[in-house]
Each structure stands twice: as C-alpha cells, then as structure tokens.
Short mmCIF file of C-alpha atoms and ligand atoms in Angstrom, two decimals:
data_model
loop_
_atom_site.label_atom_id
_atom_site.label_comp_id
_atom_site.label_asym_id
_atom_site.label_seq_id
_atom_site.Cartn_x
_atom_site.Cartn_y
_atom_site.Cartn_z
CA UNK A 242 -5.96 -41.76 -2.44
CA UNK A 243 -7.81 -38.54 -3.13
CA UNK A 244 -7.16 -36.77 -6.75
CA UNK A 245 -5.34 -33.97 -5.15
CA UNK A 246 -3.30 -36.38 -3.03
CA UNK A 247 -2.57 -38.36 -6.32
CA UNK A 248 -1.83 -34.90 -7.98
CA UNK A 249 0.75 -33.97 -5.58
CA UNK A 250 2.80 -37.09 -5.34
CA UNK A 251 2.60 -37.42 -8.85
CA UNK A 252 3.78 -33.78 -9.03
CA UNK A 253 6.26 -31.77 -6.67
CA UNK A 254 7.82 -29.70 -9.20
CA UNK A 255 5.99 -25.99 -10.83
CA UNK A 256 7.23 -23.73 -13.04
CA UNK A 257 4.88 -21.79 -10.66
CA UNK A 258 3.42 -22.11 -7.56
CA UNK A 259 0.70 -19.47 -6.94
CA UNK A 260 -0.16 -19.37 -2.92
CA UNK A 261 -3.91 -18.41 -2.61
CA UNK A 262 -7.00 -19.19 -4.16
CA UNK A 263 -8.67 -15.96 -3.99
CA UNK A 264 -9.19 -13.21 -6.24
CA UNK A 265 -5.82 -12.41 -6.78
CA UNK A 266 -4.56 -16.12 -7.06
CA UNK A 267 -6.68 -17.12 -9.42
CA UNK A 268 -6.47 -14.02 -11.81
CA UNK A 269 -3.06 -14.45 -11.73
CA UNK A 270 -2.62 -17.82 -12.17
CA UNK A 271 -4.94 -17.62 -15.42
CA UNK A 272 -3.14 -14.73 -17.03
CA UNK A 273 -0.22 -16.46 -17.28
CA UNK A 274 -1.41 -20.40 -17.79
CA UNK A 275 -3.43 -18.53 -21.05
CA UNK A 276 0.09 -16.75 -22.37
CA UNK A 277 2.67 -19.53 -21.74
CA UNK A 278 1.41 -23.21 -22.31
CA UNK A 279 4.54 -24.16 -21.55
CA UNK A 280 4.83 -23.29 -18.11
CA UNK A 281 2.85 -25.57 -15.44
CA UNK A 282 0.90 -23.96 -12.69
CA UNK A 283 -0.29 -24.93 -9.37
CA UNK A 284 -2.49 -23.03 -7.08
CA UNK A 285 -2.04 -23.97 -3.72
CA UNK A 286 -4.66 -23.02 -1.16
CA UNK A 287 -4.96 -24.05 2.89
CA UNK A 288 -8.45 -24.30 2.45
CA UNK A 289 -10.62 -27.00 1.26
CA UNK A 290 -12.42 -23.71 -1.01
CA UNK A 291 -11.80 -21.51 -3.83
CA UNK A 292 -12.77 -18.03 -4.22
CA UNK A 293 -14.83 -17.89 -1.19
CA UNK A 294 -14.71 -14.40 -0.67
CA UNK A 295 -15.73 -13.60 -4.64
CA UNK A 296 -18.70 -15.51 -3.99
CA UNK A 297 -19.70 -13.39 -1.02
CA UNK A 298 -18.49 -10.33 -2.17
CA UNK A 299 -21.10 -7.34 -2.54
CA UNK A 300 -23.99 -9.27 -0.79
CA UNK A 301 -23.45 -12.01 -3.22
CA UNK A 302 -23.12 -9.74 -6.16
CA UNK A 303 -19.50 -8.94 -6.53
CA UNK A 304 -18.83 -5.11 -6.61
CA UNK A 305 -15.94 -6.14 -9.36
CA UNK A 306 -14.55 -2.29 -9.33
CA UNK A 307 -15.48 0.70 -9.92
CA UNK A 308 -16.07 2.93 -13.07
CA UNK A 309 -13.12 5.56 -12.35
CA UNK A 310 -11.19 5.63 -14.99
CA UNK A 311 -8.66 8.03 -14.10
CA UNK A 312 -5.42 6.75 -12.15
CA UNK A 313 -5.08 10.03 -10.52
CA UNK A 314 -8.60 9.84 -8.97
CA UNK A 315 -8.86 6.49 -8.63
CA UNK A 316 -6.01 6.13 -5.65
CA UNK A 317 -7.54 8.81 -4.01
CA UNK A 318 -9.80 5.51 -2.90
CA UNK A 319 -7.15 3.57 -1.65
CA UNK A 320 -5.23 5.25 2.24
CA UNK A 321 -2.52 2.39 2.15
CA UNK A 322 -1.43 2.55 -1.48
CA UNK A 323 -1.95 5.50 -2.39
CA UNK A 324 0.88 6.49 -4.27
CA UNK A 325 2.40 3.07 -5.06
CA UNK A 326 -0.40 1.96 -7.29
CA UNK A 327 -0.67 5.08 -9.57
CA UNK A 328 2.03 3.56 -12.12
CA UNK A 329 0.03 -0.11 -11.80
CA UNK A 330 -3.60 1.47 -12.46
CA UNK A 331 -2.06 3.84 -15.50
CA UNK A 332 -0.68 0.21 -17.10
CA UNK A 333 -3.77 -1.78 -15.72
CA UNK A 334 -7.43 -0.01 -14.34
CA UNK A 335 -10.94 -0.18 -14.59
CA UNK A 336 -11.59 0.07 -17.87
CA UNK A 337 -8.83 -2.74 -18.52
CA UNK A 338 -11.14 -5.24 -15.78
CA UNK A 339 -13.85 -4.24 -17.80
CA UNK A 340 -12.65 -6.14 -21.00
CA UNK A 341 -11.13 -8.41 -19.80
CA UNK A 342 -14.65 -9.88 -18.11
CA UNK A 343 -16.28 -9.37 -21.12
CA UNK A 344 -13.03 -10.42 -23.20
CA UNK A 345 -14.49 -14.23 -21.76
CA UNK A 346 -17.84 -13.65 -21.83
CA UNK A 347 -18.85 -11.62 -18.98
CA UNK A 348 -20.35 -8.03 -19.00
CA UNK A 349 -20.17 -5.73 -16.41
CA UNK A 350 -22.88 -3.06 -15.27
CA UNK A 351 -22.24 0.45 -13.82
CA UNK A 352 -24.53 1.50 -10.78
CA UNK A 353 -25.64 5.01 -10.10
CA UNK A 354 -23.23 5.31 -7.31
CA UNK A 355 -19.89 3.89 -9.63
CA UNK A 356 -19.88 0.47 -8.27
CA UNK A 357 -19.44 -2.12 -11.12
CA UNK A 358 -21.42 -5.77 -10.68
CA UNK A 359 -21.84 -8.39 -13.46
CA UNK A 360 -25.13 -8.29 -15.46
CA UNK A 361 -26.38 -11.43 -13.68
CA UNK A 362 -26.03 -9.95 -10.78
CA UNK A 363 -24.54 -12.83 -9.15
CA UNK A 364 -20.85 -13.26 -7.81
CA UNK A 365 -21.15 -16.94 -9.09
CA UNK A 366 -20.72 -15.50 -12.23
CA UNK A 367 -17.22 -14.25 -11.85
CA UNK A 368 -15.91 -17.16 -9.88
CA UNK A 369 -17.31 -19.15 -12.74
CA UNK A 370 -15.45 -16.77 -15.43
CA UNK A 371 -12.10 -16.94 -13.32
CA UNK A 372 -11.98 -20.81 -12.40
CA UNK A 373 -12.58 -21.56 -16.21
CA UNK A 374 -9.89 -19.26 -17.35
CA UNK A 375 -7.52 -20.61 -15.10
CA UNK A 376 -8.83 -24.73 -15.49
CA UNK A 377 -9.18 -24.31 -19.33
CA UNK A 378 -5.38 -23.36 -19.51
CA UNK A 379 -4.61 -26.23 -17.59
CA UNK A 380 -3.98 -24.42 -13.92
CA UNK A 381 -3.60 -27.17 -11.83
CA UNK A 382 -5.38 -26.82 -8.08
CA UNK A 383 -4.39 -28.40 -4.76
CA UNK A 384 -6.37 -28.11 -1.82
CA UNK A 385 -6.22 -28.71 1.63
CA UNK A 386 -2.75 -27.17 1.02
CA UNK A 387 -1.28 -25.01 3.62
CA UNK A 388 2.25 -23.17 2.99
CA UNK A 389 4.61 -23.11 6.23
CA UNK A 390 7.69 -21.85 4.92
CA UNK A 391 9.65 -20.84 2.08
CA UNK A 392 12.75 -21.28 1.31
CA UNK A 393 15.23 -20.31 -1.68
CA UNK A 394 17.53 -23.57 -2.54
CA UNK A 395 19.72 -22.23 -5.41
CA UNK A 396 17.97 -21.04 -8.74
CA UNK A 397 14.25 -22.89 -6.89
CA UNK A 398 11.94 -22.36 -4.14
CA UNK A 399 11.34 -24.81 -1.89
CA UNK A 400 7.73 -24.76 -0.28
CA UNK A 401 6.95 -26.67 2.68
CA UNK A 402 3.55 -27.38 3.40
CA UNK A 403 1.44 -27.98 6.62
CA UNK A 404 2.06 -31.97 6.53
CA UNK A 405 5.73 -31.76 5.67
CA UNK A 406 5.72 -32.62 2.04
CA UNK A 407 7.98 -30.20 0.06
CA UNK A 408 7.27 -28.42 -3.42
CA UNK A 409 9.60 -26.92 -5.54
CA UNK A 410 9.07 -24.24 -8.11
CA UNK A 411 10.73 -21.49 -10.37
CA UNK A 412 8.32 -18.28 -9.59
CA UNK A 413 6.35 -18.38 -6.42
CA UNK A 414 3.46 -15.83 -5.91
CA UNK A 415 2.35 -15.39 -2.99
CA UNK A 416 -1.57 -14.22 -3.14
CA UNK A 417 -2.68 -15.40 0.62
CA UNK A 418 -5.00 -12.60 1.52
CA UNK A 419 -5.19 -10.15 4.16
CA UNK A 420 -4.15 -12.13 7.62
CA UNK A 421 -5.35 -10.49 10.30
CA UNK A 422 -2.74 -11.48 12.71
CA UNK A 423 1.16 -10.32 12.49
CA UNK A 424 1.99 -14.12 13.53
CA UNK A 425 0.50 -15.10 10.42
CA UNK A 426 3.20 -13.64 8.42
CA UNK A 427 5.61 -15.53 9.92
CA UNK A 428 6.64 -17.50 6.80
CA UNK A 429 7.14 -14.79 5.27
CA UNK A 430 8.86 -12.40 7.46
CA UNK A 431 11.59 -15.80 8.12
CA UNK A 432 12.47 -14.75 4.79
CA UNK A 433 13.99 -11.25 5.34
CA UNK A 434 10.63 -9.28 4.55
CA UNK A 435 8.68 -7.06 6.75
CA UNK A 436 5.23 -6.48 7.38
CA UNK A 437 3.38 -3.32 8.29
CA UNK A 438 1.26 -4.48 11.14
CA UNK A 439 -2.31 -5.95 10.43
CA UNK A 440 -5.50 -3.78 11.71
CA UNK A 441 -9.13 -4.19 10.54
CA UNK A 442 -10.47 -1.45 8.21
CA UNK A 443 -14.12 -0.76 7.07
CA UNK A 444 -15.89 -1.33 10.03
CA UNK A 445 -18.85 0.79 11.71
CA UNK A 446 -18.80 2.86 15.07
CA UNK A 447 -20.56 1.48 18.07
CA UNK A 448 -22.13 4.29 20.08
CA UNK A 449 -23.40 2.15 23.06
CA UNK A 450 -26.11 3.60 25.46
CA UNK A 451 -26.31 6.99 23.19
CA UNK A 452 -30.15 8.21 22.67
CA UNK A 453 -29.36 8.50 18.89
CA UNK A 454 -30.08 5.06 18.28
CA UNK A 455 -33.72 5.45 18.73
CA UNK A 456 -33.24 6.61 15.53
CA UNK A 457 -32.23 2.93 14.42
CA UNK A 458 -32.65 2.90 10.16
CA UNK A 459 -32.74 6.62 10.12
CA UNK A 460 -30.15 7.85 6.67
CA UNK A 461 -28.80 10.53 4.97
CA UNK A 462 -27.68 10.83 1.77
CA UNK A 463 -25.22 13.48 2.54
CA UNK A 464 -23.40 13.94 5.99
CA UNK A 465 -20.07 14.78 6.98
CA UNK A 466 -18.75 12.74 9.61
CA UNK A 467 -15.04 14.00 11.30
CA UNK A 468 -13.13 12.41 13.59
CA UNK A 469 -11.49 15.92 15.29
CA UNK A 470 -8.80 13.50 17.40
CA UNK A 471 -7.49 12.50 14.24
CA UNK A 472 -8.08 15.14 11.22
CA UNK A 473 -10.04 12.48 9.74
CA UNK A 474 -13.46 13.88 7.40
CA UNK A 475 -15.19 12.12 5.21
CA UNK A 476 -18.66 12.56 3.18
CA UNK A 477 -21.48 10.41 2.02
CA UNK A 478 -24.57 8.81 3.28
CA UNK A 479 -24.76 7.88 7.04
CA UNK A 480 -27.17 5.40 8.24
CA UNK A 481 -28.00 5.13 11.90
CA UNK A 482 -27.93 1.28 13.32
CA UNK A 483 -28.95 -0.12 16.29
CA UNK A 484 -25.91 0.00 17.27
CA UNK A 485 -24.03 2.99 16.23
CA UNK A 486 -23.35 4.47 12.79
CA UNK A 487 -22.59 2.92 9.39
CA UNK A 488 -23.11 3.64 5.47
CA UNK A 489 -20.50 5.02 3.25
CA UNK A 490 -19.26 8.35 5.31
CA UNK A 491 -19.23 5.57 8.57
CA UNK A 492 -16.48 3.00 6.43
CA UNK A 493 -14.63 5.86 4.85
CA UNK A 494 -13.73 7.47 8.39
CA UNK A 495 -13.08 3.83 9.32
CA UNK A 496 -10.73 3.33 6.66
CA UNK A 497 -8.86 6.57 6.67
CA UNK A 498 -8.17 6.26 10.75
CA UNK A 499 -7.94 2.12 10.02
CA UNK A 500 -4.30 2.34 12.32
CA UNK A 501 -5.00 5.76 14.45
CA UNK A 502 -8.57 3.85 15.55
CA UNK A 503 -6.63 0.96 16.61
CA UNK A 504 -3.98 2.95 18.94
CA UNK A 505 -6.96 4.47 21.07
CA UNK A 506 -8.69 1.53 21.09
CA UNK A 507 -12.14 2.36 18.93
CA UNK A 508 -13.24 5.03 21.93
CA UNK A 509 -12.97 8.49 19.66
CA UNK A 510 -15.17 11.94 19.43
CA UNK A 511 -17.46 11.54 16.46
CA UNK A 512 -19.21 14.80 14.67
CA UNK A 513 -21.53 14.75 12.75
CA UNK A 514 -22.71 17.17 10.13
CA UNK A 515 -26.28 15.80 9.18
CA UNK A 516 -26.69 17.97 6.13
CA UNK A 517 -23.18 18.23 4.91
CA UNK A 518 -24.23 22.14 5.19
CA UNK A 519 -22.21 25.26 6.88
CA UNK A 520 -23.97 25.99 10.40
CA UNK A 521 -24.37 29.44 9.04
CA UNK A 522 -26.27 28.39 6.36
CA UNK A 523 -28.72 26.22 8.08
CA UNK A 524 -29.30 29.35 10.69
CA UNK A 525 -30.28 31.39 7.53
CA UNK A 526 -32.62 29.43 6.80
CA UNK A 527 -34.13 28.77 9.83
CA UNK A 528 -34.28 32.49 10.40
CA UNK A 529 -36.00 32.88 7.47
CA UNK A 530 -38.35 30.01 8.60
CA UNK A 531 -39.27 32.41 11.32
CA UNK A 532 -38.79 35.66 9.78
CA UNK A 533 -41.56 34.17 7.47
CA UNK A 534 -43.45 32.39 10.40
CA UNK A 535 -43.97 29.15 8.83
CA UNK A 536 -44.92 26.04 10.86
CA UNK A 537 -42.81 23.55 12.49
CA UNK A 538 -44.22 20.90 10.10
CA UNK A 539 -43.31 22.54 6.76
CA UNK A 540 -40.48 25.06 7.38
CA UNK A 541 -37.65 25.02 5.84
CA UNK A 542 -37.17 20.55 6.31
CA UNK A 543 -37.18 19.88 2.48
CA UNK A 544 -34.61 22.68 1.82
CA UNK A 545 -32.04 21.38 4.85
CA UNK A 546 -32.75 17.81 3.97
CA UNK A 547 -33.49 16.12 7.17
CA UNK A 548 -35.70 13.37 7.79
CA UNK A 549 -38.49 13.76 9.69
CA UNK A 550 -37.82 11.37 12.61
CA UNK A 551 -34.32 13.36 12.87
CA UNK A 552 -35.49 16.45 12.44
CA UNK A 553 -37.44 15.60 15.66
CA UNK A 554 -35.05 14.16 17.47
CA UNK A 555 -33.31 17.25 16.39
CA UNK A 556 -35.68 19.43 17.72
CA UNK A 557 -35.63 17.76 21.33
CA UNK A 558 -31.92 17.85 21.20
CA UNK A 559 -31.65 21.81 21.00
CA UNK A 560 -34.46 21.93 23.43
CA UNK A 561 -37.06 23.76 21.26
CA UNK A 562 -40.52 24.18 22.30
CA UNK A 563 -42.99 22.87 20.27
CA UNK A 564 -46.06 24.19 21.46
CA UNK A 565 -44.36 27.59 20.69
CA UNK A 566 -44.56 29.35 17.39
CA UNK A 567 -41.92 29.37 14.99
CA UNK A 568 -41.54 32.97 15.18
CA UNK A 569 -41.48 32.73 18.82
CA UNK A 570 -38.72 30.88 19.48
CA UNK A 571 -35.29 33.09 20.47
CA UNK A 572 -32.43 33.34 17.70
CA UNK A 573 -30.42 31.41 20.21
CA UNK A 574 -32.28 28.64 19.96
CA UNK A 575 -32.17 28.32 16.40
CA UNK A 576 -28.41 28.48 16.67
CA UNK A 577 -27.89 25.94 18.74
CA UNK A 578 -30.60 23.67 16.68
CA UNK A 579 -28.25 24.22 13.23
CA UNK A 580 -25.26 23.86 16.27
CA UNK A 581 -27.18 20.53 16.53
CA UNK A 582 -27.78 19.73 12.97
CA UNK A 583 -24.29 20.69 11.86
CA UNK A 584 -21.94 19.50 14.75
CA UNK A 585 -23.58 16.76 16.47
CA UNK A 586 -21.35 15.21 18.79
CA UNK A 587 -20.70 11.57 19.83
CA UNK A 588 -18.63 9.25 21.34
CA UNK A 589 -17.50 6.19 19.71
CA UNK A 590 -16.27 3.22 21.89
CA UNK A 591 -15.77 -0.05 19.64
CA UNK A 592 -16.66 -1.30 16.66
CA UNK A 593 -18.62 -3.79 14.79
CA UNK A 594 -17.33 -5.71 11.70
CA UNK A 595 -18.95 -4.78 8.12
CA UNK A 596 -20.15 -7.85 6.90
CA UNK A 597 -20.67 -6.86 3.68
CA UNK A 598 -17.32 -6.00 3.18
CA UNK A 599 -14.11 -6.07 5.58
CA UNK A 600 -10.50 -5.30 4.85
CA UNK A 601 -7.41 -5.53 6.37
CA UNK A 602 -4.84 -2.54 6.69
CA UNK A 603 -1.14 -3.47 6.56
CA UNK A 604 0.72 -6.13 5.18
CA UNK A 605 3.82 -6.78 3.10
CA UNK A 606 5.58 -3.56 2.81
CA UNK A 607 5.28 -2.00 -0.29
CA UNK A 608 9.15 -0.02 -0.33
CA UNK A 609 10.39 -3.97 -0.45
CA UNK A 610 8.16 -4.55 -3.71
CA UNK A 611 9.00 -3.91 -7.42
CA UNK A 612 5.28 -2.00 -8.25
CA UNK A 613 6.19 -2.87 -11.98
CA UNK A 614 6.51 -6.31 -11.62
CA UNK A 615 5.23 -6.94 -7.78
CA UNK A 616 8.66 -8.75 -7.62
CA UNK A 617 10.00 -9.24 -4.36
CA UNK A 618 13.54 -6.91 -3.42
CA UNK A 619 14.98 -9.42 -1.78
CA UNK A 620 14.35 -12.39 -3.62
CA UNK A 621 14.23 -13.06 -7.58
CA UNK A 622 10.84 -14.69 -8.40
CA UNK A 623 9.37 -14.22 -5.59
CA UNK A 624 5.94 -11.72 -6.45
CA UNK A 625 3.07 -10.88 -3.61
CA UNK A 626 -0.51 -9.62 -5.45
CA UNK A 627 -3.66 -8.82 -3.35
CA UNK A 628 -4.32 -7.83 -0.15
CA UNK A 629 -1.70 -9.60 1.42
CA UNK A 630 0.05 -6.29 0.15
CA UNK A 631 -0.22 -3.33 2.36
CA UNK A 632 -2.84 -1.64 0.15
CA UNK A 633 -6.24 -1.65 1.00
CA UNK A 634 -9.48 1.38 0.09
CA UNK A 635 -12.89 2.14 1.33
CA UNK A 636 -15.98 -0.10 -0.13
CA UNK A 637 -16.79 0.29 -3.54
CA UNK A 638 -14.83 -2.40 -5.74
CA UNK A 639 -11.55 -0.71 -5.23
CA UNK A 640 -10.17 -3.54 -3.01
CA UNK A 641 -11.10 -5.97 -5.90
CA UNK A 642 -9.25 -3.96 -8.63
CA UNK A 643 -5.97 -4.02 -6.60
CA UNK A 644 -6.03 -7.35 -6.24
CA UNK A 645 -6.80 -7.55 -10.93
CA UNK A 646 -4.18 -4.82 -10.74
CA UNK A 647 -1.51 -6.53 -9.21
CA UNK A 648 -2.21 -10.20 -10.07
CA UNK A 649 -1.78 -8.49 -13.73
CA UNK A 650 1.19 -6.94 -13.25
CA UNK A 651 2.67 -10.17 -11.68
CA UNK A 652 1.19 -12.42 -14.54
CA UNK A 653 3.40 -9.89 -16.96
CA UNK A 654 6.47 -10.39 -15.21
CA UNK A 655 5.98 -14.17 -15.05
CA UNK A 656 4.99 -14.63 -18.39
CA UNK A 657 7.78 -12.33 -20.17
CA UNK A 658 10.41 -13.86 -18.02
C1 LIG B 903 -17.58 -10.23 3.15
C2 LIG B 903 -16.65 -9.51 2.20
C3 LIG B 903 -17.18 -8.89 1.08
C4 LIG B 903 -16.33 -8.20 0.19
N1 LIG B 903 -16.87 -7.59 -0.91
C5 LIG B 903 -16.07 -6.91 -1.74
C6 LIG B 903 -16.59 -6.30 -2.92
O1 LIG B 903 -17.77 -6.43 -3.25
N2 LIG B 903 -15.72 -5.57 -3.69
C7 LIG B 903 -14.40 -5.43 -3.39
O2 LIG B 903 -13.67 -4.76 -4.12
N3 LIG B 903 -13.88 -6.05 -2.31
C8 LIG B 903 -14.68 -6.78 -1.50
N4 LIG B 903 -14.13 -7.39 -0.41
C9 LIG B 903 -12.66 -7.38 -0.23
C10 LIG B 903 -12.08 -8.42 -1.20
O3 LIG B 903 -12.85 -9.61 -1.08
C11 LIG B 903 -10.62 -8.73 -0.91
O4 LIG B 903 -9.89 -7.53 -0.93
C12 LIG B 903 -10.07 -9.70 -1.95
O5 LIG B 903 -10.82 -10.90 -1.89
C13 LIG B 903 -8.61 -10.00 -1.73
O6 LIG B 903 -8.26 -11.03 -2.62
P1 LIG B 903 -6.97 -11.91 -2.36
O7 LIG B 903 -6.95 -12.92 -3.46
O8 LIG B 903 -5.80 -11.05 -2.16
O9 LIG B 903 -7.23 -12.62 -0.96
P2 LIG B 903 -8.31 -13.72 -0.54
O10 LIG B 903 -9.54 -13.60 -1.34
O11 LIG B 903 -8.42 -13.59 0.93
O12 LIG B 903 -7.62 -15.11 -0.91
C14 LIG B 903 -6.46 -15.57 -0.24
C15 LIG B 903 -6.49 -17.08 -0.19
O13 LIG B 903 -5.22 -17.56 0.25
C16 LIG B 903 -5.41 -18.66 1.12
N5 LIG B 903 -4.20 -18.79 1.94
C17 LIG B 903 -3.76 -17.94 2.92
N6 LIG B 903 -2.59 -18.36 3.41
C18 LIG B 903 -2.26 -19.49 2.75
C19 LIG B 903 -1.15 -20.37 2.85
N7 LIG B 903 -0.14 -20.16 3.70
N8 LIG B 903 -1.13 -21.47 2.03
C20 LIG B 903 -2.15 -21.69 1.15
N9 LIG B 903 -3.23 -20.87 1.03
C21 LIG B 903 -3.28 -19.78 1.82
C22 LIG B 903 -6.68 -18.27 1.88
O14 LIG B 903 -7.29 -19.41 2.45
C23 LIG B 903 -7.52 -17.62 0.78
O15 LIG B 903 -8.35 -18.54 0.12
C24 LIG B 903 -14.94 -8.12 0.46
C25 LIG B 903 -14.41 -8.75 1.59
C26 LIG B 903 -15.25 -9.45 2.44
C27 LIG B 903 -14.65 -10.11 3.64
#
C-alpha cells in the first residue's frame, strides 16, 4: 500500500480539505496550518504533481507579482475582477507578498518593467518556500486525488473522490484552477453555484498568409494596437511572429476582448499604431524630412522610432519611390506612409496559445462570493481562491497575486473561525 493510500484510509476526516495543489492551494493551506496547530489539513490534488504551474511560471522564473502598490492601480490589471478585488488588495497586495517571501527566507527582485521574480531567479525557489511552509506545519498531501462531488451532510462536507472513497471535513476550499471547459465545473455547479463561462485569455493573433510576417522578430517598444470591432486599445511593445503578433500590447488586447474574441471566433480587424504617435505628428515630421531634404537613410527614423526592416517594409507599403528624392516625393504620399505607420490594418483569424503564460477568463461567479472572506453564499465553509474564481489580468504577476490575495483572505476566515 502506497503512503498516500495508507494516509487516506488511515484518515477520512479534515478539519480542512483544501482542493488544489497549485498556487493558491498551497498558500492557503500553509497560512492557516502555521496559525492553528490544532486544525488538520489535507490538500487534495487529481494529479500525481504539486505546483506544476509555479515551476513553469515566467519561463521558469516565476513572475511572483508585480511592484504596484496601489489597490486603485493595481485592478486596473485585472478585466474580470476588477472591482471585486479592490477591498482584498487594500487588506492584502504586493507589498504584503513581498514579506511574506522574504518573511521565510525568500527575497524578491523588481525588474525594469514591474515584474517581481525571486533573487535566484528560479521558480524552484518558491515552490520550495511554499511546500515547506505548508509540510513544516504539518499540511498533510494526497495525490492522485480527484474530487467528483461535494456534498453538505449536516454541520460537514462530504467529498467524494474519483474512486469512490468519501472524505469528510469542516471547511472545504476549493483552489482547482482555471478549467477550461464549463463541464468541468460540474461538481460544483450540482451544488447551486454558477459559473461564468470558461474562454482562454492571453493568447497572440494569428495573421495567416499576411506579408507582415516577413517581418518575423521585428519589435517595438511602443505601439498601440485597437481592436475597432470591439473598443478594445491597448499599449506596449508588439513583437511580430511568424505567425502573427504577440508581446505585451498583443496579450493585453487578448485579455481585454478574452469573451468578445471568442463570440466572433478569433477573425477581428487589427490596427496598428507602430509608434504609439498621432498620424499628424508623424506627417510633421516627415514634412520636415523633406522640407529639409534629408535622405531616406537618415531622415527623421530615430525621431519616429521605427526599425529599420519596418521602416522598409513601411516604405513599400505606402508605395514610395526610392530612387526618388526625399523632397521629391508628393505630400500625399507622405500621408498615406504616417496613414501606414499610424493605422496599419490587419486581419486576425485565430489564435495561438502563450506559452509563457495562459489564463482562463470566467469561472465561479464572483456576486455568489463573500470578497472578505472568499466564503461561499450559499454554503457556510465552503471558500473558492485562485483562478478557479472569475478573475483573471494580463501577464505580469498579477494572476499570481490574486491567487496570494485570495488564498489569504480565505486562510483568515478559516483560521479566525
Ligand atoms: C505556462 C504558464 C505560465 C504562467 N506564468 C505566470 C507568471 O509568471 N505569473 C503569474 O502571475 N501567473 C502566471 N501564470 C498564471 C498562473 O500560473 C495561474 O493563474 C495560477 O497558477 C493559478 O493558481 P491556482 O492555484 O488557482 O490554480 P492551479 O495552479 O491551476 O492549481 C490548481 C490545481 O488543482 C488541481 N485540481 C483541479 N481540479 C481538481 C479536483 N477536482 N480535485 C483535485 N485536484 C484538482 C489541478 O490539478 C491543479 O494542480 C502562468 C500560467 C501558465 C499556464
């Protein structure tokens, strides 16, 4: 008999049962095995892993969260959430993460961009950190240990799992992660709660067939990329793939249209504003270009910010002559090169996954969740953390502090109960 077979016939009774060990799971689960002794604590998970996403989080790194320190600003990251988690990030943010990493030994850098990694670089480092908070404290861990259904048999849950055994436990949290399929909620939606319907969300455009991607591994550091179908803009840098579009201002519009994308399908208009400038301004300046009758290899390229290959593709695009001079070539033209630069159009039809980083939008809806406690509406004891919640925010650590955020705030309710 295997040691987690021996654990659970040994064992069918929690004080706590946490579903899930991920991110969530696990930081919950430690919080409160750390502040009551006296309550036992299983993690269950389907899997025969822990923490496998942590460990391949941020290329291997873990992008832990992000140094914004300000609620108010910081849900501006999140599109499903939004509002919900500005009381949770006031009672437990960033800068709360921060120490309690390096509260147990684990210091966390800031990158130029915001992101937050540990020191070692190395996600190993936090799965480490969070397994020996959780084992020190006496969590107990069953693998191979998949939840079917849930049930509420008078003041205790009852938990049946995949091969029929039953558990039983006082406080159930339910930290399962982001299922991409609505069947997948089933167990949970037998139990009166409702689910806003699962869609992928950072993902990057596929522009099949489209001459822009000879310009495979061109970037920018600052476009603008809208979606005009569906009012969606976003800003950052934009790199071109080989087989669409991707980078930052890519996975924000990705996120922000997560649903809207879904509806039609992944086939949307795409514009693209190389140079995050105002058309206006970029014919000023190629008017001066002329007025000043510079060359076509210095000009004003520095000043717009366009890389060279672009800048000739550019060129083609708004049919400019080369062999003519500068000064030579007819306002009109120049328009419809910053036209080019400014408002380039394309058309989107699918999408690849990120693999550095893919969430899923929807979930447990939040109006049936206590955002002080994560408690369930419905059901006493019962507590969702993570993304199985219907929050989720464009790359950057953000998805990783709502699933601290949340596992805290559940911890809190568990362990002052
Ligand atoms: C490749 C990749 C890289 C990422 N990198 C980053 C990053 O750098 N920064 C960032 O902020 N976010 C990142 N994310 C997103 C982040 O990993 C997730 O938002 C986060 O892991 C969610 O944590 P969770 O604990 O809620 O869910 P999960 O980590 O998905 O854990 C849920 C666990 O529950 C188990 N489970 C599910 N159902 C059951 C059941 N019925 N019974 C028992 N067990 C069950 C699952 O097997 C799983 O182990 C990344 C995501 C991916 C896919």
């Amino acid at each position: 008999m295997s040691k987690i077979d021996a654990l659970k016939k040994n064992q069918s009774t929690y004080d706590v049962v946490v579903i899930g060990a991920g991110a969530a799971g696990f930081f919950c689960a430690g919080n409160i095995a750390e502040n009551r002794p006296d309550l036992s604590v299983a993690i269950l998970e389907k899997s025969n892993k822990i923490l496998s996403k942590v460990l391949v989080s941020g290329g291997g790194r873990c992008n832990v969260t992000h140094a914004c320190f300000e609620p108010k600003e910081l849900v501006q990251f999140y599109p499903r959430g939004k509002r919900e988690l500005l009381g949770p990030f006031t009672r437990f943010g960033p800068s709360d993460t921060i120490s309690w990493f390096e509260d147990r030994g684990v210091a966390l850098k800031v990158e130029d961009d915001g992101r937050m990694f540990p020191e070692t670089d190395n996600s190993q480092t936090i799965a480490n950190c969070l397994q020996h908070t959780a084992f020190s404290s006496g969590v107990q861990l069953l693998l191979n240990t998949e939840v079917v259904a849930l049930d509420r048999k008078n003041d205790r849950f009852e938990l049946t799992l995949r091969d029929g055994e039953k558990l039983h436990a006082r406080f159930v949290v339910v930290a399962a992660g982001g299922y991409p399929k609505a069947t997948q909620f089933a167990w949970l939606t037998a139990i009166g709660h409702h689910i806003t319907e699962p869609v992928p969300s950072l993902f990057t455009f596929n522009i099949p067939g489209h001459r822009i991607l000879e310009l495979m591994g061109v970037s920018v550091p600052h476009a603008t990329v809208t979606l005009p179908e569906h009012d969606i803009i976003t800003q950052g840098p934009l790199l071109v793939t080989h087989w669409g579009l991707s980078g930052p201002a890519a996975l924000k519009a990705s996120s922000a249209g997560a649903r809207k994308l879904s509806q039609c399908g992944y086939h949307c208009k795409v514009q693209v504003n190389w140079v995050n400038m105002a058309s206006n301004t970029v014919v000023e300046k190629l008017l001066k270009a002329k007025r000043n009758n510079e060359s076509w290899q210095s000009g004003p390229w520095q000043d717009i910010g366009l890389p060279k290959r672009l800048r000739e593709f550019m060129l083609q695009e708004s049919g400019v002559d080369r062999y003519q001079r500068w000064a030579d070539v007819p306002d009109k033209v120049l328009e419809s090169l910053a036209t080019c630069i400014t408002e380039y159009e394309l058309e989107a039809k699918g999408k690849t996954t990120f693999k550095e980083e893919f969430v899923t939008c929807g979930g447990i809806d939040l109006k049936e969740v206590n955002m002080k406690t994560m408690e369930s509406r419905f059901h006493p004891h019962l507590y969702f953390c993570g993304e199985i919640l219907d929050i989720d925010a464009v790359t950057g650590g953000f998805n990783f502090q709502a699933a601290w955020t949340t596992a805290w705030h559940t911890a809190q309710a568990i362990i002052s109960n």
